[in-house]
Amino acid sequence: MKEPKPRRNALSDGQGRLAAILLSPTMVVLVVIVGIPLLLSLREAFFGIQEQVNPQTGRIARYEYFAGLENFTRIFSNPQNVIGNYGAIDRVVNAFLNTTFFTIICIAIETVLGVAMALVMSKAFRGRAFVRAGILIPWAIPTIVSAMMWNLIFNEAGVMNRLLDQHILWTADGPPLFWAVVIADVWKTAPFIGLLTLAGLQTIPAEVYEAAKVDGASAWQSFTRITLPMVKPALVVAVLFRTLDTMRMFDLPAGLGGFGKYSAETLSMLSFMEAREGRYGPAAAYSIILFLFIVLVSFLFVKFLGADVINDEEVSAIRAQRKRQRSLHRKSPNRKVRTTVTSGDMP
């Protein structure tokens, strides 16, 4: 007996082709801006430059040769000890630790402040529009402009030392520079988390809070059991974006403290300085290492904090159905399990 053809939803016919057409301009831009430079960097990481005397002209010429993994092994086989926040350690390890601690500290503070900003902006009070605009202004300022502005604030005779009545060299190489970058980054990008969290708060019905209030729930119980669980998808997306952005931090520490200061040097700055010196192979190797580090953090982030960050009920239902099908196959391996696609399933 011939099996019936699976039924398809009439409303979904042609949506795959339409989606491909609509996404094609974006994919072309991503390939040109992201894909091609990534491939060129990957290619550059496996090549090196060697200087030799040209026997015909007698001049020094530079030749490119295939170096294999030499650029990667040289990073770890030839350590360059520097003195930073962690004592005398390898420069690459120092930059890696700076990048990691910048990410952990900044994201933790920005998440707390961002949620607090979202709660304030969601309240109905007179002058709320001005408060929202004032909170979002730092995020709209270009990063290099913020860095130069904070450089004036943290200057030896700047506002910060006058407020603290101290004589701290914030922009010199040392732990104060590290915390100056943290303060500047939190001031600039905490509103971004607050903005996305505010969008999640506005999707929560007011009836939920009214029902909780009738049941005798306190403000803290409403926040922990209603607000945080329902705003989690938006908050996870905001924190993920900020985590990836902080891990590639470059312009803020470069504009605030400058280059060659190991207490705030990141992997992006290290790669830039290698490229500026003409060592493009090691610079590309640093970039690839940073890229792999970001991919690993993104995978772990989504794995442990929840992959369904968009809270799509249809996708969740399809995953549950596939899980049930795999369970049936495991229970009866010799029996063919025939399933039909209903009108509500995706093709």
GROMACS .gro file of C-alpha atoms in nm:
model
  347
    1MET     CA    1   0.000   0.000   0.000
    2LYS     CA    2   0.133   0.335  -0.101
    3GLU     CA    3   0.203   0.569   0.189
    4PRO     CA    4   0.014   0.897   0.179
    5LYS     CA    5   0.214   1.205   0.105
    6PRO     CA    6   0.268   1.427   0.404
    7ARG     CA    7   0.032   1.718   0.420
    8ARG     CA    8   0.177   2.066   0.406
    9ASN     CA    9   0.039   2.385   0.539
   10ALA     CA   10  -0.094   2.592   0.251
   11LEU     CA   11   0.014   2.910   0.424
   12SER     CA   12   0.374   2.791   0.450
   13ASP     CA   13   0.419   2.696   0.082
   14GLY     CA   14   0.690   2.908  -0.073
   15GLN     CA   15   0.802   3.067   0.252
   16GLY     CA   16   1.141   2.900   0.236
   17ARG     CA   17   1.212   3.049  -0.105
   18LEU     CA   18   1.079   3.389   0.004
   19ALA     CA   19   1.293   3.379   0.317
   20ALA     CA   20   1.601   3.298   0.108
   21ILE     CA   21   1.530   3.592  -0.122
   22LEU     CA   22   1.479   3.833   0.166
   23LEU     CA   23   1.791   3.714   0.351
   24SER     CA   24   2.018   3.705   0.046
   25PRO     CA   25   2.123   4.077   0.063
   26THR     CA   26   2.216   4.039   0.430
   27MET     CA   27   2.406   3.718   0.359
   28VAL     CA   28   2.598   3.885   0.077
   29VAL     CA   29   2.697   4.171   0.308
   30LEU     CA   30   2.806   3.923   0.579
   31VAL     CA   31   3.014   3.724   0.329
   32VAL     CA   32   3.187   4.040   0.202
   33ILE     CA   33   3.242   4.206   0.541
   34VAL     CA   34   3.293   3.901   0.765
   35GLY     CA   35   3.353   3.590   0.555
   36ILE     CA   36   3.621   3.714   0.315
   37PRO     CA   37   3.832   3.894   0.583
   38LEU     CA   38   3.809   3.585   0.802
   39LEU     CA   39   3.937   3.363   0.522
   40LEU     CA   40   4.217   3.609   0.442
   41SER     CA   41   4.316   3.621   0.810
   42LEU     CA   42   4.315   3.241   0.825
   43ARG     CA   43   4.535   3.229   0.518
   44GLU     CA   44   4.770   3.496   0.657
   45ALA     CA   45   4.808   3.303   0.984
   46PHE     CA   46   4.982   3.018   0.801
   47PHE     CA   47   5.228   3.235   0.606
   48GLY     CA   48   5.533   3.434   0.708
   49ILE     CA   49   5.763   3.698   0.565
   50GLN     CA   50   6.136   3.646   0.524
   51GLU     CA   51   6.391   3.912   0.431
   52GLN     CA   52   6.670   3.814   0.191
   53VAL     CA   53   6.924   3.995  -0.022
   54ASN     CA   54   6.833   4.000  -0.388
   55PRO     CA   55   7.147   3.877  -0.574
   56GLN     CA   56   7.057   4.075  -0.886
   57THR     CA   57   6.991   4.414  -0.728
   58GLY     CA   58   7.176   4.375  -0.399
   59ARG     CA   59   6.880   4.513  -0.209
   60ILE     CA   60   6.692   4.350   0.077
   61ALA     CA   61   6.367   4.200  -0.049
   62ARG     CA   62   6.082   4.049   0.149
   63TYR     CA   63   5.950   3.709   0.045
   64GLU     CA   64   5.639   3.533   0.161
   65TYR     CA   65   5.663   3.165   0.252
   66PHE     CA   66   5.435   2.898   0.395
   67ALA     CA   67   5.502   2.881   0.768
   68GLY     CA   68   5.246   2.619   0.871
   69LEU     CA   69   5.182   2.636   1.244
   70GLU     CA   70   5.496   2.839   1.307
   71ASN     CA   71   5.303   3.158   1.388
   72PHE     CA   72   5.092   2.973   1.644
   73THR     CA   73   5.377   2.781   1.806
   74ARG     CA   74   5.592   3.094   1.825
   75ILE     CA   75   5.329   3.257   2.046
   76PHE     CA   76   5.383   2.997   2.316
   77SER     CA   77   5.745   2.892   2.248
   78ASN     CA   78   5.892   3.245   2.266
   79PRO     CA   79   5.736   3.408   2.573
   80GLN     CA   80   5.779   3.781   2.618
   81ASN     CA   81   5.758   3.859   2.986
   82VAL     CA   82   5.590   4.186   3.085
   83ILE     CA   83   5.488   4.338   3.417
   84GLY     CA   84   5.114   4.399   3.443
   85ASN     CA   85   4.840   4.349   3.697
   86TYR     CA   86   4.943   3.987   3.756
   87GLY     CA   87   5.316   4.026   3.800
   88ALA     CA   88   5.585   3.927   3.550
   89ILE     CA   89   5.412   3.690   3.306
   90ASP     CA   90   5.398   3.625   2.933
   91ARG     CA   91   5.251   3.910   2.731
   92VAL     CA   92   4.998   3.686   2.558
   93VAL     CA   93   4.882   3.539   2.890
   94ASN     CA   94   4.860   3.891   3.034
   95ALA     CA   95   4.644   4.008   2.743
   96PHE     CA   96   4.428   3.696   2.772
   97LEU     CA   97   4.372   3.754   3.144
   98ASN     CA   98   4.292   4.122   3.086
   99THR     CA   99   4.036   4.031   2.821
  100THR     CA  100   3.879   3.766   3.044
  101PHE     CA  101   3.858   3.982   3.356
  102PHE     CA  102   3.732   4.282   3.158
  103THR     CA  103   3.452   4.061   3.027
  104ILE     CA  104   3.356   3.908   3.363
  105ILE     CA  105   3.368   4.227   3.569
  106CYS     CA  106   3.209   4.459   3.313
  107ILE     CA  107   2.927   4.221   3.220
  108ALA     CA  108   2.843   4.148   3.585
  109ILE     CA  109   2.816   4.518   3.675
  110GLU     CA  110   2.641   4.612   3.351
  111THR     CA  111   2.378   4.340   3.396
  112VAL     CA  112   2.286   4.459   3.745
  113LEU     CA  113   2.279   4.825   3.643
  114GLY     CA  114   2.100   4.750   3.316
  115VAL     CA  115   1.817   4.562   3.488
  116ALA     CA  116   1.788   4.847   3.743
  117MET     CA  117   1.771   5.102   3.459
  118ALA     CA  118   1.503   4.896   3.282
  119LEU     CA  119   1.293   4.881   3.599
  120VAL     CA  120   1.319   5.258   3.640
  121MET     CA  121   1.237   5.330   3.275
  122SER     CA  122   0.935   5.096   3.283
  123LYS     CA  123   0.764   5.291   3.562
  124ALA     CA  124   0.500   5.549   3.474
  125PHE     CA  125   0.595   5.890   3.617
  126ARG     CA  126   0.616   6.247   3.502
  127GLY     CA  127   0.930   6.317   3.297
  128ARG     CA  128   0.986   5.953   3.207
  129ALA     CA  129   1.083   6.044   2.849
  130PHE     CA  130   1.364   6.270   2.969
  131VAL     CA  131   1.490   6.000   3.206
  132ARG     CA  132   1.495   5.744   2.925
  133ALA     CA  133   1.680   5.984   2.694
  134GLY     CA  134   1.934   6.066   2.966
  135ILE     CA  135   2.001   5.699   3.035
  136LEU     CA  136   2.044   5.609   2.668
  137ILE     CA  137   2.269   5.903   2.573
  138PRO     CA  138   2.596   5.734   2.686
  139TRP     CA  139   2.526   5.433   2.465
  140ALA     CA  140   2.472   5.659   2.161
  141ILE     CA  141   2.811   5.831   2.198
  142PRO     CA  142   3.087   5.674   1.981
  143THR     CA  143   3.330   5.466   2.182
  144ILE     CA  144   3.643   5.658   2.086
  145VAL     CA  145   3.472   5.984   2.184
  146SER     CA  146   3.382   5.832   2.521
  147ALA     CA  147   3.742   5.716   2.563
  148MET     CA  148   3.881   6.064   2.501
  149MET     CA  149   3.622   6.218   2.733
  150TRP     CA  150   3.707   5.977   3.014
  151ASN     CA  151   4.075   6.039   2.947
  152LEU     CA  152   4.016   6.401   3.045
  153ILE     CA  153   3.816   6.294   3.351
  154PHE     CA  154   4.088   6.053   3.467
  155ASN     CA  155   4.367   6.295   3.393
  156GLU     CA  156   4.614   6.375   3.669
  157ALA     CA  157   4.442   6.709   3.725
  158GLY     CA  158   4.101   6.587   3.611
  159VAL     CA  159   3.760   6.572   3.770
  160MET     CA  160   3.799   6.227   3.924
  161ASN     CA  161   4.102   6.317   4.134
  162ARG     CA  162   3.934   6.637   4.245
  163LEU     CA  163   3.622   6.452   4.355
  164LEU     CA  164   3.825   6.190   4.542
  165ASP     CA  165   4.077   6.448   4.667
  166GLN     CA  166   4.350   6.205   4.563
  167HIS     CA  167   4.651   6.210   4.333
  168ILE     CA  168   4.600   5.889   4.132
  169LEU     CA  169   4.769   5.831   3.796
  170TRP     CA  170   4.466   5.672   3.631
  171THR     CA  171   4.602   5.673   3.276
  172ALA     CA  172   4.949   5.542   3.370
  173ASP     CA  173   5.037   5.175   3.341
  174GLY     CA  174   4.899   5.014   3.656
  175PRO     CA  175   4.585   4.877   3.824
  176PRO     CA  176   4.409   5.220   3.824
  177LEU     CA  177   4.406   5.212   3.443
  178PHE     CA  178   4.232   4.873   3.449
  179TRP     CA  179   3.953   5.007   3.673
  180ALA     CA  180   3.930   5.327   3.472
  181VAL     CA  181   3.852   5.120   3.162
  182VAL     CA  182   3.593   4.920   3.361
  183ILE     CA  183   3.419   5.238   3.480
  184ALA     CA  184   3.415   5.390   3.131
  185ASP     CA  185   3.283   5.070   2.973
  186VAL     CA  186   3.009   5.026   3.234
  187TRP     CA  187   2.902   5.389   3.193
  188LYS     CA  188   2.876   5.353   2.817
  189THR     CA  189   2.721   5.012   2.764
  190ALA     CA  190   2.501   4.942   3.068
  191PRO     CA  191   2.218   5.136   2.894
  192PHE     CA  192   2.230   4.881   2.610
  193ILE     CA  193   2.137   4.598   2.847
  194GLY     CA  194   1.879   4.827   3.004
  195LEU     CA  195   1.722   4.901   2.665
  196LEU     CA  196   1.683   4.534   2.566
  197THR     CA  197   1.562   4.442   2.914
  198LEU     CA  198   1.304   4.721   2.894
  199ALA     CA  199   1.173   4.568   2.570
  200GLY     CA  200   1.129   4.239   2.755
  201LEU     CA  201   0.955   4.407   3.050
  202GLN     CA  202   0.698   4.568   2.823
  203THR     CA  203   0.580   4.224   2.705
  204ILE     CA  204   0.479   4.117   3.057
  205PRO     CA  205   0.103   4.168   3.111
  206ALA     CA  206   0.009   4.393   3.402
  207GLU     CA  207  -0.255   4.137   3.510
  208VAL     CA  208   0.023   3.900   3.619
  209TYR     CA  209   0.154   4.148   3.874
  210GLU     CA  210  -0.199   4.231   3.990
  211ALA     CA  211  -0.272   3.862   4.049
  212ALA     CA  212   0.053   3.822   4.241
  213LYS     CA  213  -0.030   4.125   4.453
  214VAL     CA  214  -0.373   3.982   4.535
  215ASP     CA  215  -0.207   3.655   4.641
  216GLY     CA  216   0.013   3.850   4.883
  217ALA     CA  217   0.343   3.837   4.694
  218SER     CA  218   0.602   4.094   4.798
  219ALA     CA  219   0.790   4.317   4.554
  220TRP     CA  220   1.099   4.095   4.578
  221GLN     CA  221   0.894   3.779   4.514
  222SER     CA  222   0.730   3.940   4.211
  223PHE     CA  223   1.072   4.038   4.078
  224THR     CA  224   1.236   3.697   4.127
  225ARG     CA  225   0.940   3.477   4.029
  226ILE     CA  226   0.772   3.685   3.759
  227THR     CA  227   0.997   3.956   3.620
  228LEU     CA  228   1.327   3.767   3.588
  229PRO     CA  229   1.184   3.443   3.439
  230MET     CA  230   0.969   3.629   3.185
  231VAL     CA  231   1.241   3.875   3.089
  232LYS     CA  232   1.509   3.604   3.062
  233PRO     CA  233   1.503   3.568   2.678
  234ALA     CA  234   1.568   3.939   2.622
  235LEU     CA  235   1.822   3.955   2.904
  236VAL     CA  236   2.015   3.652   2.775
  237VAL     CA  237   2.039   3.807   2.428
  238ALA     CA  238   2.158   4.139   2.573
  239VAL     CA  239   2.421   3.974   2.793
  240LEU     CA  240   2.539   3.754   2.505
  241PHE     CA  241   2.585   4.052   2.273
  242ARG     CA  242   2.768   4.248   2.540
  243THR     CA  243   2.990   3.950   2.623
  244LEU     CA  244   3.101   3.912   2.262
  245ASP     CA  245   3.153   4.287   2.230
  246THR     CA  246   3.361   4.312   2.548
  247MET     CA  247   3.583   4.019   2.451
  248ARG     CA  248   3.699   4.209   2.143
  249MET     CA  249   3.747   4.537   2.332
  250PHE     CA  250   3.997   4.760   2.156
  251ASP     CA  251   3.904   5.125   2.109
  252LEU     CA  252   3.813   5.207   2.470
  253PRO     CA  253   4.144   5.101   2.637
  254ALA     CA  254   4.341   5.227   2.336
  255GLY     CA  255   4.181   5.572   2.350
  256LEU     CA  256   4.176   5.596   2.729
  257GLY     CA  257   4.524   5.470   2.815
  258GLY     CA  258   4.705   5.427   2.485
  259PHE     CA  259   4.919   5.139   2.358
  260GLY     CA  260   5.205   4.967   2.536
  261LYS     CA  261   5.038   4.971   2.878
  262TYR     CA  262   5.014   4.610   2.983
  263SER     CA  263   4.768   4.661   3.269
  264ALA     CA  264   4.490   4.722   3.014
  265GLU     CA  265   4.623   4.552   2.699
  266THR     CA  266   4.375   4.313   2.538
  267LEU     CA  267   4.413   4.047   2.271
  268SER     CA  268   4.271   4.281   2.006
  269MET     CA  269   4.526   4.548   2.095
  270LEU     CA  270   4.806   4.292   2.087
  271SER     CA  271   4.701   4.177   1.740
  272PHE     CA  272   4.684   4.538   1.619
  273MET     CA  273   5.032   4.618   1.750
  274GLU     CA  274   5.178   4.309   1.580
  275ALA     CA  275   5.018   4.415   1.249
  276ARG     CA  276   5.145   4.772   1.293
  277GLU     CA  277   5.499   4.638   1.325
  278GLY     CA  278   5.460   4.447   0.998
  279ARG     CA  279   5.429   4.103   1.157
  280TYR     CA  280   5.107   4.009   0.984
  281GLY     CA  281   5.137   3.635   1.040
  282PRO     CA  282   5.151   3.654   1.422
  283ALA     CA  283   4.884   3.925   1.416
  284ALA     CA  284   4.653   3.694   1.221
  285ALA     CA  285   4.736   3.410   1.461
  286TYR     CA  286   4.633   3.627   1.757
  287SER     CA  287   4.309   3.712   1.577
  288ILE     CA  288   4.233   3.345   1.511
  289ILE     CA  289   4.298   3.258   1.876
  290LEU     CA  290   4.065   3.537   1.987
  291PHE     CA  291   3.803   3.418   1.737
  292LEU     CA  292   3.819   3.062   1.871
  293PHE     CA  293   3.798   3.194   2.227
  294ILE     CA  294   3.483   3.392   2.139
  295VAL     CA  295   3.329   3.088   1.967
  296LEU     CA  296   3.397   2.873   2.275
  297VAL     CA  297   3.246   3.129   2.513
  298SER     CA  298   2.940   3.171   2.288
  299PHE     CA  299   2.885   2.796   2.276
  300LEU     CA  300   2.913   2.757   2.654
  301PHE     CA  301   2.695   3.063   2.709
  302VAL     CA  302   2.410   2.931   2.495
  303LYS     CA  303   2.458   2.575   2.621
  304PHE     CA  304   2.421   2.657   2.990
  305LEU     CA  305   2.191   2.961   2.982
  306GLY     CA  306   1.944   2.820   2.734
  307ALA     CA  307   1.954   2.785   2.357
  308ASP     CA  308   1.593   2.895   2.304
  309VAL     CA  309   1.668   3.261   2.363
  310ILE     CA  310   1.381   3.372   2.140
  311ASN     CA  311   1.126   3.166   2.337
  312ASP     CA  312   0.964   3.027   2.021
  313GLU     CA  313   0.683   2.790   2.122
  314GLU     CA  314   0.660   2.631   1.776
  315VAL     CA  315   1.031   2.546   1.774
  316SER     CA  316   1.000   2.402   2.124
  317ALA     CA  317   0.705   2.186   2.016
  318ILE     CA  318   0.898   2.054   1.715
  319ARG     CA  319   1.196   1.965   1.935
  320ALA     CA  320   0.969   1.785   2.180
  321GLN     CA  321   0.810   1.588   1.894
  322ARG     CA  322   1.150   1.485   1.758
  323LYS     CA  323   1.256   1.379   2.106
  324ARG     CA  324   0.949   1.157   2.137
  325GLN     CA  325   1.022   1.003   1.797
  326ARG     CA  326   1.379   0.920   1.896
  327SER     CA  327   1.248   0.767   2.218
  328LEU     CA  328   1.010   0.543   2.017
  329HIS     CA  329   1.292   0.432   1.789
  330ARG     CA  330   1.508   0.338   2.085
  331LYS     CA  331   1.229   0.138   2.247
  332SER     CA  332   1.140  -0.053   1.929
  333PRO     CA  333   1.445  -0.067   1.699
  334ASN     CA  334   1.299  -0.340   1.472
  335ARG     CA  335   0.967  -0.167   1.416
  336LYS     CA  336   0.923   0.106   1.163
  337VAL     CA  337   0.762   0.410   1.318
  338ARG     CA  338   0.566   0.608   1.063
  339THR     CA  339   0.488   0.970   1.141
  340THR     CA  340   0.290   1.219   0.943
  341VAL     CA  341   0.347   1.591   0.936
  342THR     CA  342   0.039   1.777   1.049
  343SER     CA  343  -0.065   2.118   0.929
  344GLY     CA  344   0.087   2.285   1.234
  345ASP     CA  345   0.433   2.131   1.186
  346MET     CA  346   0.715   2.290   1.000
  347PRO     CA  347   0.828   2.122   0.675
   0.00000   0.00000   0.00000
